[in-house]
Amino acid sequence: MLIYDIWFLFIYMFFVGNLIFVSKNKHLLVVLLSLEFIVLSIFFFFLVLLMFIDYDMYMLMVFLVFSVCEGSLGLSILVSMIRSHGNDYFQSFSML
Amino acid sequence: MCFNSFFFLFFFMLINFFFFVYFIMNGLSVFFEWEIISFNSMSIVMSILLDWMSLLFMMFVSLISSVVIFYSKSYMNSELNLNRFIILVLMFVFSMVLLIISPNLISILLGWDGLGLISYCLVIYYQNLKSYNAGMLTALSNRIGDVMILMVICWVMNYGSWNYIFYFDFMKNDYVMFIISFMIIIAAMTKNAQIPFSSWLPAAMAAPTPVSALVHSSTLVTAGVYLLIRFNYLLIDMFFFKVLLFLSILTMFMSGISANYEFDLKKIIALSTLSQLGLMMSILSLGFPDIAFFHLLTHAMFKALLFMCAGVIIHMMNDIQDIRYMGGLSLYIPLTSLCLNISNLSLCGIPFLSGFYSKDLILEMVSFNSFNLMVFILFYLSTGLTVFYTFRLIMYVMINDFNLMMIYNLYDEDYIMLNSMFVLLFMSLLSGSFLSWFIFSYPYMIYLPFNLKLMVIYVSILGSILGFMVSNMGIYSLNKLLLSYNLSSFLCLMWFMPNLSTYGLSYIYLNFSQILFKNIDMGWSEIYSGKGIFNILKNYSVFYNIYQMNNFKIYLFSFILWFMILFIFFFI
């Protein structure tokens, strides 16, 4: 919670997103949401970085496009899973 | 196959006889040499030495082996693989000839090892359990002698050549020669079944009778005597020769006693062979090699004849070798009992048969020179014991009543076996005088007091009376053997020395290895390898299985956790 710098915000958002990603959830949608959250934090920090080095933000737009593609891919996986299993519960995934 | 080898060996014998006469009359000896390889300073040569001694011995060996092969045509005619047997006998004769003609230690080793190996193959010929055990005992006892000769070959490399006849009496006082003489004597003792190694000769009677006639009477067991005769000029003043005297006299005495308690026909003959071998070795170690050679040759004749008669008797008794079942055979098989009688009396040294010339000469030389009192007593006692067990054997086999069955058919007119025995009979009658005229260029001068000269006759008569009295058994006669059981078993079982080679060498080690096997092989080493590791793997993998059967997210969570800890510790 300590915000000395804008850098700490990034660390915190990134960590929280990862934590949700690795946690045991009931729905697949939560995992996808956590991935979006991670993407969002990286977008924010990329913006700050580019601002500090006085660089044009074209790369940021490219990043945005690709992250959106990734999100849509995740959603399509979710849809196909719901179509085959009827729900998105995924607690049966295990190492063994 | 039998006829071919018989004719070949007989012809070989005639050639040897002709050359022997020519060589001994002219005092010749021929030495062939073929150098096989020469490296640094040693050269391996194949040498052949033909002097009168080797030619005479070859003549006797080929005569006995030709007669034995002819005999075994009828003796082993129900044998499927007779060719195999004849080939083994021929290989044996070849090894013996190689031993006889070689003045070179390497070819002696070839002949010696060949003799040991082929006698093993011949002893186990019948392939039952007893033959296997006997063959193992024979082969391993002979193997000790082989090892000794191998070591002699190594030590002799000090002198630069393996032809020992050139330098061995020149270098007599060397330390190396001392060691070499020790090893040669041990090698001869193992082959000749002297005291520490004497258990293989009675056991080797598990061989077929023609094999016993050839191998265990005349050739294999005289290889040691022949080796010592060849090495005689080296060994004369050595200390171990006196040890050999002691051991061979004891062998002679012990086997004479043991033969009196034996009831197996072939074992009695084997023990009498052992006794005569002791006699040969003892007269050799007293310093008379030519008399030892003379006795070797005459003994070969009548002992081979004795074994062949025993073979005929065993065939007739339906393969029973126990003399308590035999009796009265002189009435039914006159020709065979003729041969048996003549060879037995020749063994005793009855005047003017062949054994008399050699044995009487030995005893007179012992009396004439001044030796130990123990040597003197044991020589005469052993001669008396020889007559004792001989007469006991004659009483049991030929004179007492027949003990086997009520209805019997004793057939000995097998003229193949009889003809072969007649050849040896002729030789055993005449070879004594014939050899004494040939070998000794001048007679020995022996001057003895009257009673001492007749001591042989006294001892023989005493032995024959005792032999007669011992074998008179009726229904009610007391079995004195069981009354004095401890003493009798000591004397009968060859003073318990076979236990050294059989029980002592097997039982302790097998017992110990059983302990080792139970405790280590089936005990601790199963825990540290084998089943222990299996149990560890099984239990721990169950644990890992329990530990690992959880959600995949746990691993991801542990990754994030580690990352978080890293951040907390390093970036704040």
XYZ file of C-alpha atoms in Angstrom:
668
model
C 0.000 0.000 0.000
C 2.963 2.220 0.265
C 3.115 4.470 -2.755
C 6.364 6.354 -2.768
C 6.599 6.186 -6.465
C 4.501 5.374 -9.411
C 6.725 2.322 -9.805
C 5.299 0.759 -6.703
C 1.808 0.971 -8.189
C 2.980 -1.110 -11.093
C 4.597 -3.693 -8.849
C 1.493 -3.944 -6.745
C -0.922 -4.260 -9.668
C 1.306 -6.825 -11.354
C 1.593 -8.914 -8.247
C -2.055 -8.864 -7.481
C -2.859 -9.911 -11.003
C -0.469 -12.829 -10.782
C -1.813 -13.818 -7.423
C -5.307 -14.043 -8.773
C -3.986 -15.953 -11.773
C -2.361 -18.654 -9.661
C -5.122 -18.886 -7.132
C -7.588 -21.657 -7.129
C -10.805 -20.274 -8.588
C -14.022 -21.759 -9.573
C -14.451 -20.065 -12.921
C -12.106 -19.749 -15.872
C -13.391 -16.242 -16.461
C -11.624 -15.068 -13.289
C -8.321 -16.266 -14.683
C -8.909 -14.440 -17.892
C -9.865 -11.331 -15.985
C -6.633 -11.552 -14.025
C -4.705 -11.790 -17.251
C -6.449 -8.639 -18.446
C -5.542 -6.972 -15.190
C -1.880 -7.865 -15.695
C -2.051 -6.494 -19.218
C -3.592 -3.325 -17.898
C -0.798 -2.825 -15.378
C 1.826 -3.361 -17.981
C 0.067 -0.896 -20.278
C 0.073 1.707 -17.571
C 3.723 1.218 -16.794
C 4.687 1.196 -20.470
C 2.914 4.536 -20.775
C 4.827 6.009 -17.854
C 8.113 4.680 -19.229
C 7.551 6.151 -22.660
C 6.564 9.440 -21.121
C 9.750 9.624 -19.162
C 11.993 9.053 -22.130
C 10.173 11.479 -24.432
C 9.533 8.795 -26.973
C 6.589 8.611 -29.301
C 3.881 6.256 -28.178
C 3.416 4.240 -31.306
C 4.827 1.087 -29.661
C 2.197 1.444 -26.982
C -0.570 1.209 -29.562
C 0.980 -1.900 -31.042
C 1.075 -3.380 -27.561
C -2.574 -2.524 -27.049
C -3.579 -4.211 -30.273
C -1.777 -7.411 -29.388
C -3.125 -7.536 -25.882
C -6.642 -7.175 -27.189
C -6.017 -10.068 -29.551
C -4.821 -12.101 -26.663
C -7.904 -11.285 -24.631
C -10.166 -12.257 -27.451
C -8.297 -15.538 -27.885
C -8.815 -16.278 -24.215
C -12.484 -15.563 -24.516
C -12.770 -17.869 -27.501
C -11.192 -20.652 -25.459
C -13.744 -19.913 -22.733
C -16.592 -20.087 -25.232
C -15.406 -23.384 -26.698
C -15.014 -24.816 -23.234
C -18.503 -23.804 -22.263
C -19.805 -25.274 -25.480
C -18.133 -28.636 -24.771
C -18.518 -28.928 -21.016
C -21.512 -26.724 -20.303
C -19.742 -24.564 -17.727
C -16.321 -23.093 -17.065
C -15.494 -24.877 -13.855
C -11.906 -26.071 -14.131
C -11.010 -27.484 -10.754
C -10.359 -30.887 -12.226
C -7.098 -29.722 -13.750
C -4.194 -31.142 -11.799
C -0.587 -32.004 -12.307
C -1.118 -35.715 -12.384
C 39.802 -99.642 -33.880
C 41.033 -101.940 -31.140
C 42.869 -104.233 -33.478
C 44.525 -101.394 -35.346
C 45.815 -99.741 -32.206
C 46.883 -103.088 -30.770
C 48.958 -103.907 -33.823
C 50.392 -100.432 -34.006
C 51.452 -100.425 -30.385
C 52.823 -103.945 -30.585
C 54.880 -103.023 -33.598
C 56.047 -99.889 -31.798
C 57.075 -102.092 -28.905
C 59.147 -104.309 -31.203
C 60.879 -101.291 -32.713
C 61.652 -99.977 -29.246
C 62.982 -103.359 -28.184
C 65.269 -103.550 -31.162
C 66.632 -100.072 -30.606
C 66.950 -100.647 -26.881
C 69.111 -103.709 -27.412
C 71.212 -101.924 -29.989
C 71.642 -98.837 -27.834
C 72.490 -100.603 -24.645
C 74.959 -102.927 -26.315
C 76.791 -100.063 -27.926
C 76.295 -97.507 -25.210
C 74.601 -95.023 -27.531
C 72.191 -92.249 -26.859
C 70.592 -90.012 -29.428
C 69.433 -86.474 -28.882
C 67.156 -84.690 -31.338
C 66.485 -81.040 -30.955
C 64.207 -78.636 -32.776
C 64.319 -75.030 -31.768
C 60.816 -73.628 -31.854
C 61.389 -70.070 -30.786
C 64.209 -68.122 -29.246
C 63.683 -64.840 -27.525
C 66.155 -62.798 -25.566
C 68.253 -65.523 -24.049
C 65.854 -68.424 -23.537
C 65.020 -70.742 -26.352
C 62.075 -73.081 -26.392
C 63.222 -76.269 -28.005
C 61.460 -79.542 -28.579
C 63.994 -82.160 -27.624
C 63.865 -85.913 -27.790
C 66.364 -87.947 -25.832
C 66.611 -91.602 -26.748
C 68.868 -93.497 -24.432
C 68.454 -97.030 -23.167
C 66.325 -95.998 -20.191
C 63.726 -94.170 -22.230
C 63.647 -96.828 -24.928
C 63.191 -99.598 -22.387
C 60.447 -97.740 -20.601
C 58.721 -96.964 -23.891
C 58.894 -100.603 -24.809
C 57.213 -101.637 -21.576
C 54.596 -98.898 -21.816
C 53.687 -99.781 -25.369
C 53.596 -103.502 -24.587
C 51.265 -103.013 -21.642
C 49.061 -100.565 -23.469
C 48.775 -102.755 -26.566
C 47.796 -105.732 -24.423
C 45.343 -103.593 -22.419
C 43.688 -102.269 -25.578
C 43.313 -105.794 -26.869
C 41.869 -106.815 -23.513
C 39.436 -103.953 -23.454
C 38.026 -105.032 -26.778
C 36.403 -107.863 -24.907
C 36.074 -106.290 -21.483
C 34.217 -103.228 -22.693
C 32.421 -104.752 -25.611
C 29.039 -103.632 -24.333
C 30.190 -100.047 -24.291
C 28.540 -97.913 -26.942
C 31.360 -95.429 -27.285
C 34.271 -97.821 -27.340
C 36.074 -95.690 -29.907
C 36.080 -92.807 -27.491
C 37.649 -95.023 -24.845
C 40.344 -96.293 -27.188
C 41.148 -92.793 -28.316
C 41.515 -91.669 -24.709
C 43.843 -94.576 -23.986
C 45.901 -93.774 -27.053
C 46.175 -90.154 -26.027
C 47.290 -91.303 -22.632
C 50.010 -93.448 -24.168
C 51.084 -90.525 -26.299
C 51.412 -88.251 -23.262
C 53.384 -90.925 -21.450
C 55.750 -91.341 -24.382
C 56.177 -87.570 -24.516
C 57.084 -87.574 -20.855
C 59.545 -90.435 -21.268
C 61.537 -89.083 -24.161
C 61.892 -85.507 -23.017
C 65.025 -84.049 -21.442
C 63.336 -80.680 -21.540
C 61.145 -79.293 -18.799
C 58.527 -77.874 -21.123
C 57.853 -81.141 -22.891
C 57.863 -82.871 -19.501
C 55.165 -80.411 -18.512
C 53.172 -81.256 -21.641
C 53.399 -84.962 -20.922
C 52.721 -84.500 -17.213
C 49.684 -82.311 -17.679
C 48.427 -84.586 -20.425
C 48.730 -87.566 -18.099
C 46.803 -85.838 -15.338
C 44.074 -84.593 -17.628
C 43.552 -87.834 -19.523
C 43.602 -89.893 -16.359
C 40.814 -87.629 -15.112
C 38.828 -88.278 -18.297
C 39.401 -91.999 -17.942
C 38.514 -92.155 -14.249
C 35.182 -90.421 -14.805
C 34.449 -92.664 -17.747
C 31.535 -94.451 -16.137
C 29.879 -91.144 -15.216
C 28.269 -91.999 -11.937
C 28.590 -90.004 -8.762
C 31.376 -92.084 -7.321
C 33.429 -91.740 -10.495
C 32.938 -88.011 -10.517
C 34.168 -87.685 -6.970
C 37.103 -89.973 -7.622
C 37.986 -88.100 -10.781
C 37.906 -84.786 -8.992
C 40.180 -86.125 -6.267
C 42.593 -87.571 -8.842
C 42.686 -84.477 -10.997
C 43.153 -82.047 -8.160
C 45.885 -84.076 -6.476
C 47.711 -84.322 -9.769
C 47.180 -80.640 -10.326
C 49.344 -79.822 -7.340
C 52.188 -81.611 -9.090
C 51.488 -79.668 -12.264
C 51.732 -76.413 -10.368
C 55.037 -77.512 -8.920
C 56.428 -78.289 -12.344
C 55.248 -74.951 -13.654
C 57.072 -73.236 -10.852
C 60.174 -75.277 -11.585
C 59.989 -74.014 -15.158
C 59.991 -70.478 -13.829
C 62.872 -71.049 -11.465
C 64.924 -72.878 -14.072
C 64.859 -69.800 -16.236
C 67.652 -68.601 -13.972
C 69.961 -70.984 -15.755
C 69.119 -69.931 -19.243
C 67.800 -73.138 -20.659
C 65.039 -75.594 -20.038
C 67.149 -78.621 -20.932
C 67.866 -79.579 -17.398
C 70.129 -82.527 -18.102
C 73.019 -80.340 -19.081
C 73.542 -78.310 -15.969
C 71.616 -79.700 -13.074
C 74.380 -81.673 -11.440
C 76.864 -78.959 -12.110
C 74.903 -76.324 -10.210
C 74.011 -78.519 -7.298
C 75.024 -76.228 -4.475
C 73.015 -73.282 -5.633
C 70.118 -71.938 -3.628
C 67.943 -71.983 -6.736
C 68.627 -75.666 -7.214
C 67.582 -76.268 -3.626
C 64.157 -74.775 -4.342
C 63.924 -76.628 -7.643
C 64.711 -79.948 -6.003
C 62.050 -79.328 -3.372
C 59.435 -78.640 -6.005
C 60.406 -81.603 -8.158
C 60.111 -83.884 -5.166
C 56.661 -82.523 -4.320
C 55.580 -83.008 -7.939
C 56.782 -86.598 -7.936
C 55.062 -87.188 -4.605
C 51.705 -86.044 -5.886
C 51.908 -88.130 -9.012
C 53.103 -91.144 -7.049
C 50.562 -90.807 -4.267
C 53.030 -90.667 -1.417
C 51.899 -89.806 2.082
C 50.222 -86.415 2.010
C 48.639 -87.042 -1.381
C 47.887 -90.728 -1.148
C 44.131 -90.578 -1.123
C 43.604 -90.462 -4.843
C 44.987 -93.856 -5.740
C 42.434 -96.066 -3.976
C 39.680 -93.675 -5.031
C 40.735 -93.841 -8.675
C 39.667 -97.465 -8.761
C 36.303 -96.159 -9.855
C 37.799 -96.219 -13.338
C 37.213 -99.128 -15.707
C 39.560 -102.054 -15.103
C 41.608 -101.701 -18.327
C 42.269 -98.126 -17.278
C 43.412 -99.298 -13.882
C 45.627 -101.895 -15.513
C 47.288 -99.387 -17.742
C 47.212 -96.206 -15.786
C 47.248 -96.978 -12.148
C 49.605 -99.885 -12.205
C 52.367 -99.075 -14.548
C 52.363 -95.740 -16.267
C 50.778 -92.847 -14.466
C 52.026 -93.719 -11.051
C 55.528 -94.400 -12.276
C 55.854 -91.040 -13.957
C 56.974 -89.563 -10.676
C 59.608 -92.244 -10.161
C 60.826 -91.701 -13.703
C 61.103 -87.964 -13.130
C 63.116 -88.518 -9.989
C 65.351 -91.028 -11.776
C 66.056 -88.419 -14.421
C 66.762 -85.808 -11.780
C 68.720 -88.220 -9.638
C 72.136 -86.621 -9.956
C 70.662 -83.368 -8.708
C 68.776 -84.769 -5.802
C 71.296 -87.128 -4.243
C 72.680 -84.933 -1.493
C 69.695 -82.738 -0.961
C 67.884 -82.579 2.335
C 64.446 -83.180 0.896
C 65.506 -86.497 -0.480
C 65.788 -87.717 3.080
C 62.307 -86.355 3.785
C 61.164 -88.309 0.742
C 62.767 -91.437 2.178
C 60.843 -91.024 5.395
C 57.520 -90.350 3.682
C 57.851 -93.135 1.139
C 58.727 -95.701 3.780
C 55.692 -94.641 5.743
C 53.574 -94.886 2.598
C 54.813 -98.395 2.000
C 54.026 -99.428 5.555
C 50.662 -97.719 5.797
C 49.295 -99.070 2.558
C 50.493 -102.554 3.462
C 48.498 -102.351 6.675
C 45.419 -100.849 5.027
C 45.367 -103.518 2.347
C 44.916 -106.113 5.041
C 41.638 -104.592 6.163
C 40.162 -103.997 2.733
C 37.470 -106.113 1.207
C 37.232 -104.552 -2.225
C 39.318 -106.420 -4.775
C 40.471 -103.433 -6.774
C 41.231 -101.423 -3.682
C 43.487 -104.166 -2.348
C 45.373 -104.155 -5.618
C 45.522 -100.348 -5.557
C 46.950 -100.360 -2.061
C 49.506 -102.964 -3.075
C 50.465 -100.670 -5.946
C 50.836 -97.882 -3.427
C 53.037 -100.053 -1.265
C 55.295 -100.992 -4.170
C 55.453 -97.330 -5.178
C 56.610 -96.498 -1.705
C 59.235 -99.188 -2.099
C 60.397 -97.697 -5.394
C 60.588 -94.187 -4.037
C 62.397 -95.269 -0.918
C 65.066 -97.226 -2.768
C 65.429 -94.241 -5.087
C 65.895 -91.886 -2.193
C 68.510 -94.203 -0.708
C 70.566 -93.564 -3.792
C 69.987 -96.487 -6.145
C 68.172 -95.171 -9.211
C 68.814 -98.129 -11.473
C 67.395 -100.620 -8.985
C 64.330 -98.386 -8.659
C 63.970 -98.403 -12.425
C 64.298 -102.181 -12.493
C 61.598 -102.599 -9.889
C 59.416 -100.114 -11.739
C 59.510 -102.225 -14.876
C 58.968 -105.627 -13.318
C 56.217 -104.233 -11.109
C 54.493 -102.816 -14.182
C 54.322 -106.254 -15.702
C 52.833 -108.209 -12.863
C 50.614 -105.437 -11.607
C 48.986 -104.963 -14.996
C 48.477 -108.717 -15.139
C 46.933 -108.654 -11.672
C 44.486 -105.929 -12.656
C 43.472 -107.789 -15.773
C 42.789 -110.952 -13.787
C 40.759 -108.870 -11.391
C 38.803 -107.589 -14.361
C 37.989 -111.117 -15.523
C 36.895 -112.049 -11.994
C 34.712 -108.960 -11.688
C 33.030 -109.754 -15.002
C 32.342 -113.259 -13.821
C 30.973 -112.191 -10.466
C 28.354 -110.060 -12.184
C 30.237 -106.845 -11.422
C 30.729 -107.489 -7.729
C 34.127 -106.426 -6.461
C 33.780 -107.562 -2.867
C 36.052 -110.482 -2.090
C 33.746 -111.821 0.568
C 31.469 -112.988 -2.220
C 34.215 -114.833 -4.011
C 35.842 -118.108 -3.214
C 37.009 -121.363 -4.659
C 37.616 -119.820 -8.028
C 40.752 -121.834 -8.626
C 38.603 -124.865 -9.302
C 36.444 -123.176 -11.880
C 38.688 -120.793 -13.783
C 42.080 -122.484 -13.918
C 43.680 -120.277 -16.542
C 42.750 -117.012 -14.908
C 43.717 -118.271 -11.509
C 47.038 -119.329 -13.001
C 47.693 -115.746 -14.045
C 46.438 -114.437 -10.712
C 48.665 -116.787 -8.768
C 51.779 -116.053 -10.754
C 51.343 -112.310 -10.525
C 50.584 -112.495 -6.798
C 53.614 -114.660 -6.095
C 55.751 -112.415 -8.227
C 54.530 -109.493 -6.129
C 55.586 -111.313 -2.977
C 59.036 -111.951 -4.298
C 58.911 -115.716 -4.539
C 62.307 -116.875 -5.834
C 63.036 -116.655 -9.533
C 59.793 -115.102 -10.660
C 60.257 -111.596 -11.948
C 59.418 -109.758 -8.771
C 62.095 -111.678 -6.901
C 64.946 -110.168 -8.887
C 63.999 -106.592 -8.156
C 62.566 -106.936 -4.674
C 65.244 -109.196 -3.297
C 67.930 -106.970 -4.751
C 66.334 -103.973 -3.049
C 66.158 -105.684 0.314
C 69.694 -106.970 0.074
C 71.016 -103.530 -0.816
C 69.165 -102.095 2.185
C 70.690 -104.705 4.472
C 74.138 -104.429 2.990
C 74.492 -100.671 3.336
C 74.218 -99.212 6.757
C 70.993 -97.379 7.226
C 68.634 -96.515 10.025
C 67.086 -99.167 12.203
C 63.642 -97.762 11.384
C 64.353 -98.004 7.638
C 65.436 -101.602 8.054
C 62.495 -102.646 10.191
C 59.918 -100.933 8.022
C 61.311 -102.416 4.832
C 61.142 -105.943 6.137
C 57.800 -105.402 7.844
C 56.329 -104.060 4.628
C 57.636 -107.051 2.715
C 55.975 -109.299 5.267
C 52.773 -107.281 4.990
C 52.851 -107.654 1.228
C 52.929 -111.417 1.573
C 50.245 -111.162 4.268
C 47.659 -109.375 2.181
C 48.575 -111.357 -0.918
C 47.934 -114.649 0.803
C 44.789 -113.282 2.396
C 43.587 -112.317 -1.070
C 44.449 -115.725 -2.504
C 42.612 -117.426 0.369
C 39.522 -115.285 -0.008
C 39.341 -115.405 -3.787
C 40.544 -118.868 -4.631
C 40.583 -121.260 -1.756
C 37.614 -120.672 0.540
C 34.109 -121.627 -0.496
C 32.119 -119.781 -3.102
C 29.871 -117.239 -1.472
C 27.762 -115.600 -4.143
C 24.802 -117.683 -5.216
C 23.578 -121.240 -5.310
C 23.524 -121.644 -9.066
C 26.348 -120.089 -10.975
C 28.116 -120.180 -14.268
C 31.729 -119.107 -14.227
C 33.038 -118.609 -17.708
C 36.523 -117.499 -18.351
C 37.304 -118.934 -21.769
C 37.138 -115.509 -23.300
C 40.240 -115.983 -25.382
C 40.666 -112.314 -26.185
C 41.128 -111.495 -22.528
C 43.067 -114.663 -21.880
C 45.480 -114.138 -24.739
C 46.259 -110.646 -23.569
C 46.859 -111.997 -20.094
C 49.147 -114.705 -21.411
C 51.388 -112.138 -23.066
C 51.815 -110.378 -19.752
C 52.192 -113.713 -17.992
C 55.098 -114.619 -20.216
C 56.683 -111.265 -19.618
C 56.073 -111.357 -15.883
C 57.767 -114.707 -15.642
C 60.788 -113.817 -17.660
C 61.230 -110.071 -17.448
C 62.992 -110.243 -14.126
C 65.952 -112.197 -15.316
C 65.853 -110.628 -18.768
C 66.069 -107.122 -17.381
C 68.698 -107.961 -14.820
C 70.941 -109.316 -17.593
C 70.357 -106.258 -19.736
C 70.401 -103.357 -17.327
C 73.173 -104.253 -14.945
C 76.426 -104.487 -16.767
C 77.949 -106.070 -13.691
C 76.171 -107.704 -10.782
C 75.979 -106.008 -7.406
C 78.385 -107.353 -4.810
C 76.414 -108.214 -1.707
C 77.908 -109.993 1.255
C 75.516 -110.694 4.065
C 75.366 -112.978 7.069
C 73.313 -116.118 6.602
C 70.275 -115.245 8.696
C 70.115 -111.733 7.331
C 70.067 -113.063 3.819
C 67.270 -115.427 4.665
C 65.347 -112.739 6.559
C 63.254 -112.149 3.458
C 62.212 -115.781 3.388
C 61.441 -115.754 7.120
C 59.294 -112.647 6.795
C 57.499 -114.038 3.750
C 56.710 -117.340 5.452
C 55.470 -115.500 8.525
C 53.284 -113.303 6.368
C 51.831 -116.227 4.492
C 50.996 -118.090 7.700
C 49.291 -114.998 9.069
C 47.414 -114.489 5.827
C 46.189 -118.050 5.953
C 45.077 -117.728 9.561
C 43.309 -114.411 9.127
C 41.132 -115.546 6.273
C 39.773 -118.682 7.923
C 36.293 -117.576 8.699
C 33.510 -119.773 9.781
C 29.970 -119.096 10.860
C 30.927 -118.683 14.497
C 34.195 -116.796 14.232
C 34.437 -113.657 16.298
C 34.678 -110.429 14.373
C 37.741 -108.925 16.008
C 37.567 -105.919 13.742
C 34.497 -104.625 15.493
C 35.938 -105.273 18.910
C 38.898 -103.006 18.316
C 36.946 -100.516 16.289
C 39.043 -97.422 16.912
C 42.336 -99.071 16.071
C 40.892 -100.916 13.119
C 39.353 -97.866 11.580
C 42.598 -95.974 12.038
C 44.534 -98.671 10.239
C 41.925 -99.423 7.620
C 41.156 -95.918 6.504
C 44.756 -95.192 5.620
C 45.500 -93.433 8.910
C 42.662 -90.975 8.212
C 44.720 -89.146 5.633
C 42.119 -89.148 2.860
C 40.137 -86.882 5.131
C 42.791 -84.259 4.529
C 41.992 -84.185 0.865
C 38.287 -84.760 0.980
C 36.486 -84.012 4.221
C 38.940 -81.444 5.504
C 38.978 -79.493 2.318
C 35.266 -79.589 1.691
C 33.417 -79.640 4.951
C 34.918 -76.630 6.684
C 34.668 -74.402 3.671
C 31.187 -75.523 2.776
C 30.045 -74.972 6.352
C 31.592 -71.541 6.436
C 30.128 -70.637 3.116
C 26.716 -71.729 4.324
C 27.022 -69.295 7.193
C 28.120 -66.587 4.810
C 25.340 -67.362 2.402
C 22.595 -67.298 5.010
C 23.811 -64.173 6.722
C 25.081 -62.094 3.876
C 23.647 -63.262 0.609
C 20.201 -63.874 1.957
C 20.528 -61.433 4.852
C 22.225 -58.100 4.988
C 22.971 -57.683 1.371
C 19.293 -57.946 0.643
C 18.702 -54.884 2.775
C 21.430 -52.822 1.223
C 20.590 -53.783 -2.327
C 17.879 -55.867 -3.806
C 14.822 -55.871 -1.621
C 15.856 -52.995 0.621
C 16.093 -50.515 -2.182
C 12.872 -51.831 -3.596
C 11.111 -51.182 -0.305
C 12.597 -47.725 -0.026
C 11.510 -46.843 -3.516
C 8.044 -48.174 -2.910
C 7.471 -46.372 0.374
C 8.916 -43.090 -0.697
C 7.111 -43.035 -3.973
C 3.855 -43.549 -2.100
C 4.795 -40.537 -0.048
C 5.646 -38.521 -3.133
C 2.439 -39.592 -4.727
C 0.451 -38.296 -1.792
C 2.516 -35.168 -1.782
C 2.141 -34.494 -5.453
C -1.478 -35.235 -6.024
C -2.879 -31.718 -5.874
C -3.893 -28.878 -8.005
C -1.665 -27.395 -10.606
C -2.311 -23.996 -9.209
C -0.271 -24.859 -6.129
C 2.884 -24.878 -8.215
C 2.078 -21.649 -9.872
C 1.292 -20.160 -6.482
C 4.629 -21.306 -5.117
C 6.334 -19.589 -8.001
C 4.592 -16.320 -7.286
C 5.281 -16.709 -3.619
C 8.973 -17.060 -4.233
C 8.922 -14.058 -6.510
C 7.191 -12.038 -3.851
C 9.687 -13.012 -1.216
C 12.511 -12.082 -3.548
C 10.990 -8.696 -4.120
C 10.376 -8.042 -0.481
C 13.911 -8.908 0.498
C 15.794 -7.258 -2.297
C 13.826 -4.245 -3.338
C 12.687 -2.690 -0.136
